[in-house]
Amino acid sequence: MTTAPSAPTPDLLDRLRELLGPRGVLTEPADVAPYVSDWTGVFVGTAAAVLRPADTAQVAAAVTACAAAGVAVVPQGGNTGLAGGSVPDASGQQVVLVLDRMRRVREVDPVADTITVEAGVVLATVQQEAAAAGRLFPLSLGSEGSCTVGGTVSTNAGGTAVLRYGMMRDLVLGLEVVLPDGRVWDGLRPLRKDNTGYDLKQLFIGAEGTLGIVTAAVLRMLPDTPRRATALLALPSVDAAVALLPVLREHGGGELTAWELLSRQALELVTTHLPGARDPFEGPHPWYGLVELAGSADSVGERLEEALAAAVEQDLVADAVLAGSPAQRAALWALREGVSEVQKSEGPSLKHDVTLPIATLAGFVAQVGPELEQVLPGVRLVTYGHVGDGNLHYNLSGPVDDPLALRAAAPALTRTVYDAVAALGGSISAEHGLGALKRDAAAGYKSEVEVDLMHALKAALDPRGLLNPGKVLAPRPGGGPATTATTSSRGPSAS
Ligand code: FAD
Ligand code: 2HG
Ligand code: ZN
């Protein structure tokens, strides 16, 4: 049986100050404030303290002290997560442990092709370090200037290059993790081959801080791809975007790196709200695709042109704009990557990060739009995503004349989307995780066996339910990890 977590006593806070030093423990409300609300603004909690350990030994010491006192710990990286996993609940009893003082690059090894970094290192720094060694670290997200290695490991982040390189899981060779009881698991091995029983690192990748605190990682580096060919395509339909994938593969081969989708509605939001953004086409089109080939030779440009010629011949593309310079490439990418930020300017939004078998994508879009219109007339579909992976960000904004109506309709809208996803054999969380946002919904769409296995893992690693309680796993009547007061939010998911 688990017992409810306790609030930290003044003695515990004094002990933590001794362990972490004066910079390592924040308790003043103004200092704590940035760590208790998430990027979307949906999840706002309160924390008894924010802990900022400077190294793995300090993480272990802090977690040991909190565990002894029965205090719950919420791990946090760059706080860019989109599922409310990184912020505390509303009880005021939890402490946030943030890795922002652990930003050392421990080793870059060009022979083993690995980079070993602490969990607080920002993703863009890993990319820059790899580039400085003439290599590539391919994980790429719109939030790469602030999200951290610990956060991207813990959410198993995806992004725009998954088509070619896979998710974060595919790039991790080893991890160092502080367990919920404070012990350190040193799995920081650079080995490509290691069949010595269970692959323990996989437990912590995508666990969203519920099984351990990642303190360092050994990551794979890959051959650099300095030549890039990028184009924005105007498309007649989602069907065309799906049909284009094999065409792009045939011509792009292993150099096809990104195949992204954007609806007209999404593009218009970006051109309206993002300074300097403009629609490069003369007239409107229902859909847009952003394709990128990357390699070491200039021939990537020729391959892209061949692919586009084939696409035009098959009537899959209405128009195309090729980037002729790095600045033009950046401008095209801004149209795709800007959507997340600009949707905030249109009132609350409701996020659905779904993945579907790719053959069902067009049918899903055709079916669900009209169903949502029935639920909330005038609801705006801000659809975009990583079409090459079958991953749509099927996000919604409220009607233009009543954007706040989204909040009351949110549960019915989300249910409509998720039921359709489930019926088509998809997943309700492609890349952002469950956190607090999708915890309950996910339990409803998973089999009893899956939910049982997840609870069994949680109970084995964190029997007292002290690490990020209330995230990922729904509480179980009569047992399972304890959950505490829910983080306050203005609705199930409308921000
Ligand atoms: P946080 O938000 O701080 O935490 C995320 C989760 O991981 C929480 O549950 C937290 O408790 C846990 N955690 C954090 N650090 C640790 C640690 N050291 N040990 C254990 N647990 C930890 N995501 C994608 O997958 N693909 C995208 O394309 C993408 N684009 C984005 C674009 C924008 C503009 C934004 C704002 C977000 C985007 N995201 C995307 C979501 C987000 O950036 C990722 O989820 C990222 O992996 C979170 O990293 P973070 O360091 O900010 O983690
Ligand atoms: C993206 O692909 C991100 O742009 C963010 O995953 C999606 O904000 C979102 O819903
Ligand atoms: Zn995404």
Short mmCIF file of N, CA and C in Angstrom, two decimals, residues 262-409:
data_model
loop_
_atom_site.label_atom_id
_atom_site.label_comp_id
_atom_site.label_asym_id
_atom_site.label_seq_id
_atom_site.Cartn_x
_atom_site.Cartn_y
_atom_site.Cartn_z
N LEU A 262 0.73 20.77 -43.39
CA LEU A 262 0.21 22.03 -42.84
C LEU A 262 -1.10 22.34 -43.56
N SER A 263 -2.16 22.59 -42.83
CA SER A 263 -3.43 22.95 -43.50
C SER A 263 -3.43 24.44 -43.83
N ARG A 264 -4.34 24.84 -44.70
CA ARG A 264 -4.48 26.26 -45.03
C ARG A 264 -4.73 27.09 -43.77
N GLN A 265 -5.63 26.56 -42.92
CA GLN A 265 -5.98 27.25 -41.68
C GLN A 265 -4.72 27.50 -40.82
N ALA A 266 -3.87 26.47 -40.74
CA ALA A 266 -2.64 26.59 -39.94
C ALA A 266 -1.70 27.63 -40.56
N LEU A 267 -1.55 27.55 -41.90
CA LEU A 267 -0.66 28.51 -42.57
C LEU A 267 -1.15 29.95 -42.37
N GLU A 268 -2.46 30.12 -42.45
CA GLU A 268 -3.01 31.48 -42.30
C GLU A 268 -2.73 32.04 -40.90
N LEU A 269 -2.80 31.16 -39.90
CA LEU A 269 -2.50 31.64 -38.54
C LEU A 269 -1.06 32.14 -38.47
N VAL A 270 -0.16 31.40 -39.11
CA VAL A 270 1.26 31.80 -39.05
C VAL A 270 1.47 33.11 -39.81
N THR A 271 0.90 33.22 -41.01
CA THR A 271 1.13 34.46 -41.78
C THR A 271 0.44 35.65 -41.10
N THR A 272 -0.61 35.39 -40.35
CA THR A 272 -1.28 36.49 -39.63
C THR A 272 -0.47 36.95 -38.41
N HIS A 273 0.06 35.98 -37.67
CA HIS A 273 0.62 36.34 -36.35
C HIS A 273 2.15 36.34 -36.26
N LEU A 274 2.82 35.64 -37.18
CA LEU A 274 4.29 35.57 -37.04
C LEU A 274 4.92 36.70 -37.85
N PRO A 275 5.62 37.62 -37.18
CA PRO A 275 6.20 38.75 -37.92
C PRO A 275 7.12 38.25 -39.05
N GLY A 276 6.91 38.81 -40.23
CA GLY A 276 7.78 38.47 -41.37
C GLY A 276 7.34 37.24 -42.15
N ALA A 277 6.39 36.47 -41.61
CA ALA A 277 5.99 35.25 -42.32
C ALA A 277 5.06 35.61 -43.48
N ARG A 278 5.28 34.97 -44.65
CA ARG A 278 4.37 35.25 -45.77
C ARG A 278 4.13 33.97 -46.56
N ASP A 279 2.94 33.92 -47.13
CA ASP A 279 2.55 32.79 -47.97
C ASP A 279 3.32 32.90 -49.29
N PRO A 280 4.14 31.92 -49.64
CA PRO A 280 4.96 32.08 -50.85
C PRO A 280 4.19 31.81 -52.14
N PHE A 281 2.94 31.35 -52.05
CA PHE A 281 2.18 31.06 -53.26
C PHE A 281 1.25 32.22 -53.60
N GLU A 282 0.84 32.25 -54.88
CA GLU A 282 -0.03 33.35 -55.29
C GLU A 282 -1.44 33.22 -54.76
N GLY A 283 -1.98 32.02 -54.82
CA GLY A 283 -3.36 31.82 -54.34
C GLY A 283 -3.39 30.80 -53.21
N PRO A 284 -4.55 30.63 -52.58
CA PRO A 284 -4.64 29.68 -51.47
C PRO A 284 -4.73 28.22 -51.96
N HIS A 285 -4.25 27.30 -51.14
CA HIS A 285 -4.36 25.86 -51.41
C HIS A 285 -4.83 25.20 -50.12
N PRO A 286 -5.55 24.08 -50.22
CA PRO A 286 -6.09 23.48 -48.98
C PRO A 286 -5.02 22.92 -48.04
N TRP A 287 -3.93 22.39 -48.62
CA TRP A 287 -2.89 21.77 -47.80
C TRP A 287 -1.51 22.14 -48.34
N TYR A 288 -0.53 22.03 -47.47
CA TYR A 288 0.86 22.29 -47.86
C TYR A 288 1.75 21.18 -47.27
N GLY A 289 2.79 20.83 -48.01
CA GLY A 289 3.74 19.84 -47.51
C GLY A 289 5.13 20.43 -47.53
N LEU A 290 5.88 20.19 -46.47
CA LEU A 290 7.27 20.68 -46.43
C LEU A 290 8.18 19.46 -46.51
N VAL A 291 8.98 19.42 -47.56
CA VAL A 291 9.85 18.26 -47.76
C VAL A 291 11.30 18.70 -47.66
N GLU A 292 12.12 17.84 -47.04
CA GLU A 292 13.55 18.15 -46.98
C GLU A 292 14.36 16.89 -47.24
N LEU A 293 15.34 17.04 -48.13
CA LEU A 293 16.35 15.99 -48.34
C LEU A 293 17.66 16.54 -47.78
N ALA A 294 18.43 15.71 -47.15
CA ALA A 294 19.70 16.17 -46.59
C ALA A 294 20.78 15.13 -46.85
N GLY A 295 21.97 15.61 -47.20
CA GLY A 295 23.06 14.68 -47.48
C GLY A 295 24.39 15.41 -47.49
N SER A 296 25.41 14.75 -48.06
CA SER A 296 26.72 15.39 -48.05
C SER A 296 27.06 15.97 -49.42
N ALA A 297 26.23 15.70 -50.42
CA ALA A 297 26.56 16.19 -51.77
C ALA A 297 25.44 17.08 -52.30
N ASP A 298 25.82 17.95 -53.26
CA ASP A 298 24.84 18.87 -53.85
C ASP A 298 23.73 18.15 -54.60
N SER A 299 23.94 16.88 -54.88
CA SER A 299 22.95 16.14 -55.66
C SER A 299 21.59 16.05 -54.95
N VAL A 300 21.54 16.41 -53.65
CA VAL A 300 20.23 16.38 -52.98
C VAL A 300 19.23 17.29 -53.71
N GLY A 301 19.73 18.42 -54.25
CA GLY A 301 18.85 19.35 -54.96
C GLY A 301 18.27 18.70 -56.21
N GLU A 302 19.15 17.98 -56.94
CA GLU A 302 18.66 17.32 -58.16
C GLU A 302 17.62 16.26 -57.82
N ARG A 303 17.89 15.53 -56.77
CA ARG A 303 16.93 14.46 -56.38
C ARG A 303 15.58 15.05 -56.02
N LEU A 304 15.61 16.18 -55.32
CA LEU A 304 14.33 16.79 -54.94
C LEU A 304 13.59 17.25 -56.19
N GLU A 305 14.33 17.83 -57.13
CA GLU A 305 13.67 18.28 -58.36
C GLU A 305 13.08 17.10 -59.13
N GLU A 306 13.80 15.99 -59.16
CA GLU A 306 13.26 14.78 -59.82
C GLU A 306 11.97 14.33 -59.14
N ALA A 307 12.01 14.34 -57.81
CA ALA A 307 10.82 13.90 -57.05
C ALA A 307 9.64 14.82 -57.36
N LEU A 308 9.91 16.12 -57.42
CA LEU A 308 8.81 17.07 -57.68
C LEU A 308 8.26 16.90 -59.09
N ALA A 309 9.15 16.63 -60.04
CA ALA A 309 8.68 16.42 -61.42
C ALA A 309 7.75 15.20 -61.45
N ALA A 310 8.14 14.15 -60.77
CA ALA A 310 7.30 12.94 -60.74
C ALA A 310 5.97 13.24 -60.06
N ALA A 311 6.01 14.04 -59.02
CA ALA A 311 4.79 14.38 -58.27
C ALA A 311 3.83 15.20 -59.13
N VAL A 312 4.41 16.14 -59.90
CA VAL A 312 3.57 16.98 -60.78
C VAL A 312 2.93 16.09 -61.85
N GLU A 313 3.74 15.19 -62.39
CA GLU A 313 3.22 14.27 -63.42
C GLU A 313 2.04 13.44 -62.90
N GLN A 314 2.10 13.09 -61.64
CA GLN A 314 1.01 12.28 -61.07
C GLN A 314 -0.12 13.14 -60.48
N ASP A 315 -0.07 14.43 -60.74
CA ASP A 315 -1.11 15.36 -60.25
C ASP A 315 -1.21 15.40 -58.74
N LEU A 316 -0.08 15.20 -58.05
CA LEU A 316 -0.11 15.22 -56.59
C LEU A 316 0.24 16.58 -56.03
N VAL A 317 0.82 17.43 -56.87
CA VAL A 317 1.28 18.74 -56.40
C VAL A 317 0.72 19.84 -57.30
N ALA A 318 0.16 20.88 -56.69
CA ALA A 318 -0.40 21.98 -57.49
C ALA A 318 0.66 23.04 -57.77
N ASP A 319 1.59 23.22 -56.85
CA ASP A 319 2.61 24.25 -57.01
C ASP A 319 3.75 23.92 -56.04
N ALA A 320 4.90 24.51 -56.25
CA ALA A 320 6.04 24.24 -55.35
C ALA A 320 6.98 25.43 -55.29
N VAL A 321 7.57 25.63 -54.12
CA VAL A 321 8.58 26.68 -53.94
C VAL A 321 9.82 26.03 -53.36
N LEU A 322 10.93 26.14 -54.04
CA LEU A 322 12.18 25.54 -53.52
C LEU A 322 13.00 26.62 -52.80
N ALA A 323 13.57 26.26 -51.70
CA ALA A 323 14.42 27.21 -50.97
C ALA A 323 15.73 27.37 -51.73
N GLY A 324 16.09 28.63 -52.05
CA GLY A 324 17.32 28.87 -52.80
C GLY A 324 18.48 29.30 -51.93
N SER A 325 18.24 29.46 -50.63
CA SER A 325 19.30 29.91 -49.72
C SER A 325 18.94 29.46 -48.31
N PRO A 326 19.92 29.48 -47.39
CA PRO A 326 19.60 29.12 -46.01
C PRO A 326 18.49 30.00 -45.43
N ALA A 327 18.47 31.28 -45.81
CA ALA A 327 17.42 32.18 -45.26
C ALA A 327 16.04 31.76 -45.77
N GLN A 328 15.99 31.37 -47.06
CA GLN A 328 14.69 30.93 -47.60
C GLN A 328 14.27 29.61 -46.95
N ARG A 329 15.24 28.75 -46.70
CA ARG A 329 14.93 27.49 -46.02
C ARG A 329 14.33 27.79 -44.64
N ALA A 330 14.98 28.70 -43.90
CA ALA A 330 14.50 29.04 -42.56
C ALA A 330 13.09 29.62 -42.63
N ALA A 331 12.83 30.42 -43.68
CA ALA A 331 11.50 31.04 -43.80
C ALA A 331 10.43 29.96 -44.04
N LEU A 332 10.77 28.96 -44.84
CA LEU A 332 9.79 27.88 -45.09
C LEU A 332 9.56 27.08 -43.80
N TRP A 333 10.63 26.78 -43.09
CA TRP A 333 10.48 26.02 -41.85
C TRP A 333 9.69 26.81 -40.80
N ALA A 334 9.86 28.14 -40.81
CA ALA A 334 9.13 28.96 -39.83
C ALA A 334 7.63 28.84 -40.04
N LEU A 335 7.21 28.67 -41.30
CA LEU A 335 5.77 28.52 -41.56
C LEU A 335 5.24 27.26 -40.89
N ARG A 336 6.04 26.21 -40.87
CA ARG A 336 5.60 24.95 -40.25
C ARG A 336 5.79 24.99 -38.73
N GLU A 337 6.97 25.43 -38.30
CA GLU A 337 7.27 25.34 -36.86
C GLU A 337 6.63 26.46 -36.05
N GLY A 338 6.13 27.50 -36.76
CA GLY A 338 5.52 28.62 -36.04
C GLY A 338 4.10 28.34 -35.54
N VAL A 339 3.47 27.27 -36.02
CA VAL A 339 2.04 27.10 -35.74
C VAL A 339 1.76 27.00 -34.24
N SER A 340 2.55 26.19 -33.56
CA SER A 340 2.34 25.96 -32.14
C SER A 340 2.23 27.28 -31.36
N GLU A 341 3.19 28.15 -31.61
CA GLU A 341 3.25 29.42 -30.86
C GLU A 341 2.09 30.34 -31.26
N VAL A 342 1.83 30.44 -32.58
CA VAL A 342 0.85 31.45 -33.00
C VAL A 342 -0.58 31.04 -32.66
N GLN A 343 -0.81 29.75 -32.48
CA GLN A 343 -2.20 29.36 -32.18
C GLN A 343 -2.66 29.96 -30.85
N LYS A 344 -1.67 30.27 -30.01
CA LYS A 344 -2.00 30.90 -28.72
C LYS A 344 -2.67 32.26 -28.92
N SER A 345 -2.37 32.92 -30.05
CA SER A 345 -2.93 34.26 -30.28
C SER A 345 -4.41 34.22 -30.65
N GLU A 346 -4.94 33.03 -30.88
CA GLU A 346 -6.32 32.91 -31.34
C GLU A 346 -7.24 32.42 -30.23
N GLY A 347 -6.86 32.67 -28.98
CA GLY A 347 -7.68 32.19 -27.86
C GLY A 347 -7.24 30.78 -27.46
N PRO A 348 -8.07 30.12 -26.66
CA PRO A 348 -7.67 28.79 -26.18
C PRO A 348 -7.53 27.80 -27.33
N SER A 349 -6.65 26.82 -27.13
CA SER A 349 -6.55 25.76 -28.13
C SER A 349 -6.62 24.41 -27.46
N LEU A 350 -7.00 23.45 -28.24
CA LEU A 350 -7.18 22.08 -27.73
C LEU A 350 -6.28 21.18 -28.56
N LYS A 351 -5.30 20.55 -27.89
CA LYS A 351 -4.29 19.81 -28.65
C LYS A 351 -4.63 18.33 -28.72
N HIS A 352 -4.45 17.75 -29.90
CA HIS A 352 -4.59 16.31 -30.07
C HIS A 352 -3.38 15.84 -30.88
N ASP A 353 -2.44 15.23 -30.19
CA ASP A 353 -1.19 14.77 -30.82
C ASP A 353 -1.38 13.30 -31.17
N VAL A 354 -1.96 13.03 -32.33
CA VAL A 354 -2.37 11.65 -32.61
C VAL A 354 -1.53 11.05 -33.73
N THR A 355 -1.44 9.72 -33.71
CA THR A 355 -0.78 9.03 -34.81
C THR A 355 -1.70 7.94 -35.32
N LEU A 356 -1.68 7.76 -36.63
CA LEU A 356 -2.59 6.80 -37.27
C LEU A 356 -1.81 5.97 -38.27
N PRO A 357 -2.33 4.77 -38.57
CA PRO A 357 -1.73 4.06 -39.71
C PRO A 357 -1.83 5.00 -40.91
N ILE A 358 -0.73 5.20 -41.62
CA ILE A 358 -0.69 6.29 -42.60
C ILE A 358 -1.78 6.18 -43.67
N ALA A 359 -2.17 4.95 -43.99
CA ALA A 359 -3.20 4.77 -45.02
C ALA A 359 -4.56 5.30 -44.56
N THR A 360 -4.73 5.51 -43.27
CA THR A 360 -6.05 5.95 -42.78
C THR A 360 -6.11 7.47 -42.55
N LEU A 361 -4.98 8.16 -42.76
CA LEU A 361 -4.93 9.60 -42.41
C LEU A 361 -6.00 10.42 -43.13
N ALA A 362 -6.10 10.24 -44.44
CA ALA A 362 -7.02 11.07 -45.22
C ALA A 362 -8.46 10.78 -44.79
N GLY A 363 -8.79 9.50 -44.57
CA GLY A 363 -10.14 9.13 -44.13
C GLY A 363 -10.45 9.73 -42.77
N PHE A 364 -9.45 9.73 -41.89
CA PHE A 364 -9.63 10.31 -40.55
C PHE A 364 -9.99 11.80 -40.66
N VAL A 365 -9.22 12.52 -41.46
CA VAL A 365 -9.46 13.97 -41.60
C VAL A 365 -10.84 14.22 -42.21
N ALA A 366 -11.20 13.41 -43.22
CA ALA A 366 -12.50 13.61 -43.88
C ALA A 366 -13.66 13.31 -42.92
N GLN A 367 -13.46 12.33 -42.04
CA GLN A 367 -14.55 11.92 -41.14
C GLN A 367 -14.69 12.85 -39.94
N VAL A 368 -13.57 13.20 -39.32
CA VAL A 368 -13.65 13.83 -38.00
C VAL A 368 -14.03 15.31 -38.07
N GLY A 369 -13.58 16.01 -39.10
CA GLY A 369 -13.91 17.44 -39.23
C GLY A 369 -15.42 17.67 -39.12
N PRO A 370 -16.22 17.02 -39.97
CA PRO A 370 -17.67 17.22 -39.88
C PRO A 370 -18.25 16.80 -38.53
N GLU A 371 -17.69 15.76 -37.92
CA GLU A 371 -18.20 15.34 -36.59
C GLU A 371 -17.95 16.44 -35.55
N LEU A 372 -16.79 17.08 -35.64
CA LEU A 372 -16.47 18.15 -34.68
C LEU A 372 -17.37 19.37 -34.91
N GLU A 373 -17.68 19.62 -36.16
CA GLU A 373 -18.56 20.75 -36.50
C GLU A 373 -19.94 20.54 -35.86
N GLN A 374 -20.34 19.29 -35.76
CA GLN A 374 -21.62 18.99 -35.09
C GLN A 374 -21.52 19.31 -33.59
N VAL A 375 -20.38 19.00 -33.01
CA VAL A 375 -20.20 19.22 -31.56
C VAL A 375 -20.11 20.72 -31.27
N LEU A 376 -19.32 21.44 -32.06
CA LEU A 376 -19.15 22.88 -31.83
C LEU A 376 -19.13 23.59 -33.18
N PRO A 377 -20.28 24.08 -33.62
CA PRO A 377 -20.31 24.75 -34.92
C PRO A 377 -19.28 25.89 -34.96
N GLY A 378 -18.54 25.94 -36.06
CA GLY A 378 -17.55 27.00 -36.22
C GLY A 378 -16.18 26.66 -35.64
N VAL A 379 -16.06 25.47 -35.03
CA VAL A 379 -14.75 25.09 -34.47
C VAL A 379 -13.71 25.12 -35.59
N ARG A 380 -12.51 25.63 -35.28
CA ARG A 380 -11.47 25.74 -36.31
C ARG A 380 -10.45 24.61 -36.17
N LEU A 381 -10.20 23.95 -37.29
CA LEU A 381 -9.26 22.81 -37.29
C LEU A 381 -7.88 23.33 -37.68
N VAL A 382 -6.97 23.32 -36.73
CA VAL A 382 -5.61 23.79 -37.02
C VAL A 382 -4.73 22.54 -37.13
N THR A 383 -4.78 21.94 -38.33
CA THR A 383 -4.18 20.62 -38.51
C THR A 383 -2.80 20.75 -39.15
N TYR A 384 -1.84 20.09 -38.56
CA TYR A 384 -0.48 20.06 -39.11
C TYR A 384 0.24 18.88 -38.50
N GLY A 385 1.47 18.67 -38.87
CA GLY A 385 2.20 17.58 -38.22
C GLY A 385 3.20 16.89 -39.11
N HIS A 386 3.58 15.71 -38.64
CA HIS A 386 4.68 14.96 -39.25
C HIS A 386 4.04 13.86 -40.11
N VAL A 387 3.56 14.23 -41.28
CA VAL A 387 2.74 13.30 -42.05
C VAL A 387 3.52 12.04 -42.44
N GLY A 388 4.82 12.19 -42.62
CA GLY A 388 5.63 11.02 -42.96
C GLY A 388 5.61 9.95 -41.87
N ASP A 389 5.31 10.34 -40.64
CA ASP A 389 5.22 9.38 -39.53
C ASP A 389 3.77 9.04 -39.20
N GLY A 390 2.82 9.54 -39.95
CA GLY A 390 1.40 9.33 -39.61
C GLY A 390 0.97 10.12 -38.39
N ASN A 391 1.73 11.15 -38.04
CA ASN A 391 1.49 11.92 -36.81
C ASN A 391 0.88 13.29 -37.14
N LEU A 392 -0.38 13.46 -36.72
CA LEU A 392 -1.03 14.75 -36.91
C LEU A 392 -1.13 15.49 -35.59
N HIS A 393 -0.89 16.79 -35.62
CA HIS A 393 -1.28 17.64 -34.49
C HIS A 393 -2.66 18.18 -34.89
N TYR A 394 -3.66 17.44 -34.44
CA TYR A 394 -5.04 17.74 -34.86
C TYR A 394 -5.62 18.70 -33.83
N ASN A 395 -5.11 19.93 -33.88
CA ASN A 395 -5.42 20.91 -32.84
C ASN A 395 -6.63 21.76 -33.23
N LEU A 396 -7.32 22.25 -32.23
CA LEU A 396 -8.55 23.00 -32.47
C LEU A 396 -8.47 24.38 -31.82
N SER A 397 -9.11 25.35 -32.49
CA SER A 397 -9.38 26.65 -31.86
C SER A 397 -10.88 26.85 -31.88
N GLY A 398 -11.37 27.72 -30.99
CA GLY A 398 -12.81 27.96 -30.94
C GLY A 398 -13.29 28.78 -32.14
N PRO A 399 -14.61 28.90 -32.29
CA PRO A 399 -15.14 29.71 -33.39
C PRO A 399 -14.59 31.14 -33.32
N VAL A 400 -14.44 31.78 -34.49
CA VAL A 400 -13.85 33.14 -34.54
C VAL A 400 -14.64 34.10 -33.66
N ASP A 401 -15.97 33.98 -33.69
CA ASP A 401 -16.79 34.95 -32.93
C ASP A 401 -16.96 34.56 -31.46
N ASP A 402 -16.49 33.36 -31.07
CA ASP A 402 -16.63 32.95 -29.67
C ASP A 402 -15.53 31.92 -29.31
N PRO A 403 -14.27 32.37 -29.32
CA PRO A 403 -13.17 31.41 -29.13
C PRO A 403 -13.25 30.67 -27.80
N LEU A 404 -13.82 31.31 -26.76
CA LEU A 404 -13.85 30.67 -25.45
C LEU A 404 -14.83 29.51 -25.37
N ALA A 405 -15.73 29.41 -26.38
CA ALA A 405 -16.69 28.29 -26.40
C ALA A 405 -15.95 26.95 -26.46
N LEU A 406 -14.69 27.00 -26.87
CA LEU A 406 -13.90 25.76 -26.95
C LEU A 406 -13.81 25.05 -25.60
N ARG A 407 -13.76 25.85 -24.54
CA ARG A 407 -13.51 25.24 -23.22
C ARG A 407 -14.64 24.31 -22.81
N ALA A 408 -15.88 24.77 -22.92
CA ALA A 408 -16.99 23.94 -22.48
C ALA A 408 -17.13 22.71 -23.38
N ALA A 409 -16.80 22.89 -24.66
CA ALA A 409 -16.98 21.77 -25.61
C ALA A 409 -15.79 20.81 -25.60
#
